[in-house]
PDB file of C-alpha atoms in Angstrom:
ATOM      1  CA  MET A   4      93.088 113.367  80.024  1.00 97.00           C
ATOM      2  CA  LYS A   5      90.667 113.558  77.143  1.00 97.00           C
ATOM      3  CA  VAL A   6      87.061 114.680  77.468  1.00 98.00           C
ATOM      4  CA  VAL A   7      84.058 114.882  75.196  1.00 98.00           C
ATOM      5  CA  ILE A   8      81.767 117.656  76.372  1.00 98.00           C
ATOM      6  CA  GLN A   9      78.184 117.912  75.396  1.00 98.00           C
ATOM      7  CA  LYS A  10      75.961 120.906  76.318  1.00 98.00           C
ATOM      8  CA  VAL A  11      72.666 119.449  77.455  1.00 98.00           C
ATOM      9  CA  SER A  12      69.211 120.612  78.572  1.00 98.00           C
ATOM     10  CA  LYS A  13      68.996 117.353  80.611  1.00 98.00           C
ATOM     11  CA  ALA A  14      70.933 114.097  81.108  1.00 98.00           C
ATOM     12  CA  SER A  15      70.985 110.983  83.277  1.00 98.00           C
ATOM     13  CA  VAL A  16      73.078 107.896  83.945  1.00 98.00           C
ATOM     14  CA  THR A  17      71.312 104.630  84.665  1.00 98.00           C
ATOM     15  CA  ILE A  18      73.058 101.546  86.115  1.00 97.00           C
ATOM     16  CA  GLU A  19      71.343  98.242  86.321  1.00 97.00           C
ATOM     17  CA  GLY A  20      67.963  99.812  85.609  1.00 97.00           C
ATOM     18  CA  ARG A  21      68.320 102.462  88.385  1.00 97.00           C
ATOM     19  CA  ILE A  22      69.015 106.173  87.750  1.00 98.00           C
ATOM     20  CA  GLU A  23      72.340 106.835  89.421  1.00 97.00           C
ATOM     21  CA  ALA A  24      72.577 110.558  88.508  1.00 98.00           C
ATOM     22  CA  ALA A  25      70.555 113.176  86.604  1.00 98.00           C
ATOM     23  CA  ILE A  26      71.059 116.835  85.752  1.00 98.00           C
ATOM     24  CA  GLY A  27      69.172 119.640  84.074  1.00 98.00           C
ATOM     25  CA  THR A  28      70.884 122.377  82.037  1.00 98.00           C
ATOM     26  CA  GLY A  29      74.606 121.791  82.012  1.00 98.00           C
ATOM     27  CA  LEU A  30      77.351 119.621  80.596  1.00 98.00           C
ATOM     28  CA  VAL A  31      77.851 115.959  80.194  1.00 98.00           C
ATOM     29  CA  VAL A  32      81.537 115.217  80.395  1.00 98.00           C
ATOM     30  CA  LEU A  33      82.868 111.917  79.171  1.00 98.00           C
ATOM     31  CA  VAL A  34      86.390 111.521  80.585  1.00 98.00           C
ATOM     32  CA  GLY A  35      89.251 109.251  79.565  1.00 97.00           C
ATOM     33  CA  ILE A  36      92.404 108.969  81.650  1.00 97.00           C
ATOM     34  CA  MET A  37      95.965 107.983  80.757  1.00 96.00           C
ATOM     35  CA  ASP A  38      98.751 106.885  83.054  1.00 93.00           C
ATOM     36  CA  GLU A  39     100.697 110.097  82.649  1.00 94.00           C
ATOM     37  CA  ASP A  40      97.872 112.444  83.599  1.00 96.00           C
ATOM     38  CA  THR A  41      98.828 114.844  86.390  1.00 96.00           C
ATOM     39  CA  LYS A  42      97.449 117.200  88.982  1.00 97.00           C
ATOM     40  CA  GLU A  43      98.250 119.926  86.558  1.00 97.00           C
ATOM     41  CA  ASP A  44      96.063 118.267  83.973  1.00 97.00           C
ATOM     42  CA  ILE A  45      93.202 117.921  86.408  1.00 98.00           C
ATOM     43  CA  SER A  46      93.405 121.576  87.483  1.00 98.00           C
ATOM     44  CA  TRP A  47      93.756 122.941  83.926  1.00 98.00           C
ATOM     45  CA  LEU A  48      90.872 120.832  82.571  1.00 98.00           C
ATOM     46  CA  SER A  49      88.534 121.632  85.477  1.00 98.00           C
ATOM     47  CA  ASN A  50      89.149 125.276  85.025  1.00 97.00           C
ATOM     48  CA  LYS A  51      88.606 125.062  81.280  1.00 97.00           C
ATOM     49  CA  LEU A  52      85.269 123.186  81.683  1.00 97.00           C
ATOM     50  CA  CYS A  53      83.874 125.502  84.334  1.00 98.00           C
ATOM     51  CA  HIS A  54      84.645 128.641  82.330  1.00 98.00           C
ATOM     52  CA  LEU A  55      84.116 127.366  78.727  1.00 98.00           C
ATOM     53  CA  ARG A  56      81.641 129.842  77.159  1.00 98.00           C
ATOM     54  CA  ILE A  57      79.288 127.656  75.214  1.00 97.00           C
ATOM     55  CA  PHE A  58      75.860 128.876  76.617  1.00 97.00           C
ATOM     56  CA  GLU A  59      73.836 131.591  75.059  1.00 96.00           C
ATOM     57  CA  ASP A  60      73.754 135.078  76.602  1.00 96.00           C
ATOM     58  CA  GLN A  61      70.734 137.449  76.273  1.00 96.00           C
ATOM     59  CA  ASP A  62      71.761 138.146  72.612  1.00 97.00           C
ATOM     60  CA  ASN A  63      71.864 134.424  71.732  1.00 94.00           C
ATOM     61  CA  VAL A  64      75.693 134.580  71.519  1.00 95.00           C
ATOM     62  CA  LEU A  65      77.676 131.604  73.014  1.00 95.00           C
ATOM     63  CA  ASN A  66      79.199 133.834  75.750  1.00 97.00           C
ATOM     64  CA  LYS A  67      78.271 132.195  79.089  1.00 98.00           C
ATOM     65  CA  SER A  68      79.862 129.330  81.011  1.00 98.00           C
ATOM     66  CA  VAL A  69      78.216 126.530  82.996  1.00 98.00           C
ATOM     67  CA  LYS A  70      79.421 128.406  86.092  1.00 98.00           C
ATOM     68  CA  ASP A  71      77.819 131.697  84.909  1.00 97.00           C
ATOM     69  CA  LEU A  72      74.475 129.797  84.603  1.00 96.00           C
ATOM     70  CA  ASP A  73      74.816 127.893  87.811  1.00 97.00           C
ATOM     71  CA  GLY A  74      74.473 124.820  85.635  1.00 98.00           C
ATOM     72  CA  ASP A  75      75.207 121.199  86.405  1.00 98.00           C
ATOM     73  CA  LEU A  76      77.939 118.808  85.423  1.00 98.00           C
ATOM     74  CA  LEU A  77      77.408 115.031  84.886  1.00 98.00           C
ATOM     75  CA  VAL A  78      80.826 113.289  84.644  1.00 98.00           C
ATOM     76  CA  VAL A  79      81.146 109.775  83.248  1.00 98.00           C
ATOM     77  CA  SER A  80      84.380 107.730  83.029  1.00 96.00           C
ATOM     78  CA  GLN A  81      84.973 106.433  79.540  1.00 94.00           C
ATOM     79  CA  PHE A  82      88.242 104.586  78.814  1.00 94.00           C
ATOM     80  CA  THR A  83      87.134 104.048  75.173  1.00 91.00           C
ATOM     81  CA  LEU A  84      88.129 107.647  74.406  1.00 94.00           C
ATOM     82  CA  PHE A  85      91.615 106.323  74.018  1.00 92.00           C
ATOM     83  CA  ALA A  86      90.706 103.581  71.515  1.00 91.00           C
ATOM     84  CA  SER A  87      93.283 102.884  68.831  1.00 90.00           C
ATOM     85  CA  THR A  88      91.801 101.561  65.604  1.00 92.00           C
ATOM     86  CA  LYS A  89      94.976 101.516  63.552  1.00 91.00           C
ATOM     87  CA  LYS A  90      95.242  97.772  63.247  1.00 90.00           C
ATOM     88  CA  GLY A  91      92.422  95.309  62.588  1.00 90.00           C
ATOM     89  CA  HIS A  92      88.832  95.734  63.550  1.00 94.00           C
ATOM     90  CA  ARG A  93      89.011  95.374  67.312  1.00 92.00           C
ATOM     91  CA  PRO A  94      90.077  98.581  69.080  1.00 92.00           C
ATOM     92  CA  SER A  95      92.956  98.539  71.433  1.00 90.00           C
ATOM     93  CA  TYR A  96      92.677 100.414  74.686  1.00 92.00           C
ATOM     94  CA  SER A  97      96.318 100.117  75.811  1.00 90.00           C
ATOM     95  CA  LYS A  98      96.676 103.952  76.150  1.00 91.00           C
ATOM     96  CA  ALA A  99      93.958 104.155  78.739  1.00 94.00           C
ATOM     97  CA  ALA A 100      94.977 103.957  82.345  1.00 94.00           C
ATOM     98  CA  LYS A 101      94.192 100.834  84.372  1.00 95.00           C
ATOM     99  CA  PRO A 102      91.684 101.258  87.164  1.00 95.00           C
ATOM    100  CA  ASP A 103      94.289 101.304  89.966  1.00 96.00           C
ATOM    101  CA  THR A 104      95.782 104.461  88.336  1.00 96.00           C
ATOM    102  CA  ALA A 105      92.648 105.935  86.715  1.00 97.00           C
ATOM    103  CA  ILE A 106      90.241 105.803  89.804  1.00 97.00           C
ATOM    104  CA  PRO A 107      92.307 108.136  91.970  1.00 97.00           C
ATOM    105  CA  ILE A 108      92.735 110.554  89.056  1.00 97.00           C
ATOM    106  CA  TYR A 109      89.021 110.444  88.320  1.00 97.00           C
ATOM    107  CA  ASN A 110      88.133 111.107  91.963  1.00 97.00           C
ATOM    108  CA  ALA A 111      90.583 113.987  92.107  1.00 98.00           C
ATOM    109  CA  PHE A 112      89.028 115.401  88.959  1.00 98.00           C
ATOM    110  CA  LEU A 113      85.530 115.225  90.520  1.00 98.00           C
ATOM    111  CA  THR A 114      86.828 116.947  93.660  1.00 98.00           C
ATOM    112  CA  GLN A 115      88.514 119.717  91.660  1.00 98.00           C
ATOM    113  CA  LEU A 116      85.363 120.270  89.529  1.00 98.00           C
ATOM    114  CA  LYS A 117      83.305 120.599  92.733  1.00 98.00           C
ATOM    115  CA  LEU A 118      85.744 123.158  94.067  1.00 98.00           C
ATOM    116  CA  ASP A 119      85.899 125.135  90.794  1.00 98.00           C
ATOM    117  CA  LEU A 120      82.143 125.038  90.090  1.00 97.00           C
ATOM    118  CA  GLY A 121      81.216 125.645  93.742  1.00 97.00           C
ATOM    119  CA  LYS A 122      78.648 122.963  93.899  1.00 96.00           C
ATOM    120  CA  ASN A 123      78.168 119.163  93.908  1.00 97.00           C
ATOM    121  CA  ILE A 124      78.990 117.242  90.719  1.00 97.00           C
ATOM    122  CA  SER A 125      76.873 114.346  89.471  1.00 98.00           C
ATOM    123  CA  SER A 126      78.706 111.277  88.151  1.00 97.00           C
ATOM    124  CA  GLY A 127      78.414 107.719  87.091  1.00 95.00           C
ATOM    125  CA  ILE A 128      80.275 104.940  88.766  1.00 96.00           C
ATOM    126  CA  PHE A 129      83.775 104.255  87.550  1.00 94.00           C
ATOM    127  CA  GLY A 130      83.916 100.954  85.546  1.00 92.00           C
ATOM    128  CA  ALA A 131      80.176 100.288  85.688  1.00 95.00           C
ATOM    129  CA  ASN A 132      78.051  99.427  82.650  1.00 96.00           C
ATOM    130  CA  MET A 133      76.224 102.736  82.329  1.00 97.00           C
ATOM    131  CA  LYS A 134      73.361 103.887  80.091  1.00 97.00           C
ATOM    132  CA  VAL A 135      73.787 107.622  79.407  1.00 98.00           C
ATOM    133  CA  GLU A 136      70.723 109.497  78.162  1.00 98.00           C
ATOM    134  CA  LEU A 137      70.910 113.112  77.196  1.00 98.00           C
ATOM    135  CA  ILE A 138      69.372 115.853  75.173  1.00 98.00           C
ATOM    136  CA  ASN A 139      72.275 117.603  73.408  1.00 96.00           C
ATOM    137  CA  ASP A 140      71.458 121.323  73.304  1.00 96.00           C
ATOM    138  CA  GLY A 141      72.536 123.172  70.127  1.00 93.00           C
ATOM    139  CA  PRO A 142      73.923 120.558  69.391  1.00 94.00           C
ATOM    140  CA  VAL A 143      77.220 121.556  71.034  1.00 96.00           C
ATOM    141  CA  THR A 144      79.907 118.862  71.392  1.00 97.00           C
ATOM    142  CA  ILE A 145      83.557 119.670  72.042  1.00 97.00           C
ATOM    143  CA  ILE A 146      86.589 117.519  72.530  1.00 97.00           C
ATOM    144  CA  ILE A 147      89.501 118.604  74.765  1.00 97.00           C
ATOM    145  CA  ASP A 148      92.735 116.754  75.311  1.00 96.00           C
ATOM    146  CA  THR A 149      95.038 118.010  78.093  1.00 96.00           C
ATOM    147  CA  LYS A 150      98.049 116.837  75.919  1.00 92.00           C
ATOM    148  CA  HIS A 151      97.159 119.590  73.395  1.00 91.00           C
ATOM    149  CA  LYS A 152      96.839 122.611  75.642  1.00 83.00           C
ATOM    150  CA  ASP A 153      98.668 124.948  73.230  1.00 71.00           C
TER     151      ASP A 153
END
């Protein structure tokens, strides 16, 4: 699994002109899934996201997590995170899992995040054409790949 995390002051996902999900202070998590992603990847990544200290404490030091702040998560599936641009000008997405594999992993990830964060998780709809609007706070943007845990 690969994620792009953005610390936000607010964010929303709109599908077909209707707001599907919206959050205040928290994280927007764009998530890409590969065939070989496992329950271990889901658990490790969820724990990492919920405890990643990228929010300011009282001394303006990035020392608090989204869980510490009781912040929100907005998770959006994004197979394009596995784009390969090595040949030609049209990206290949062959490393991204197909929907029949990716959807159960995505749903398990949402469930694990809910357990680890201790609250509901906002999300887009897997495979939908989504418009993501956000205010990146900091800006803070971090990429995490479960294949590079070390």
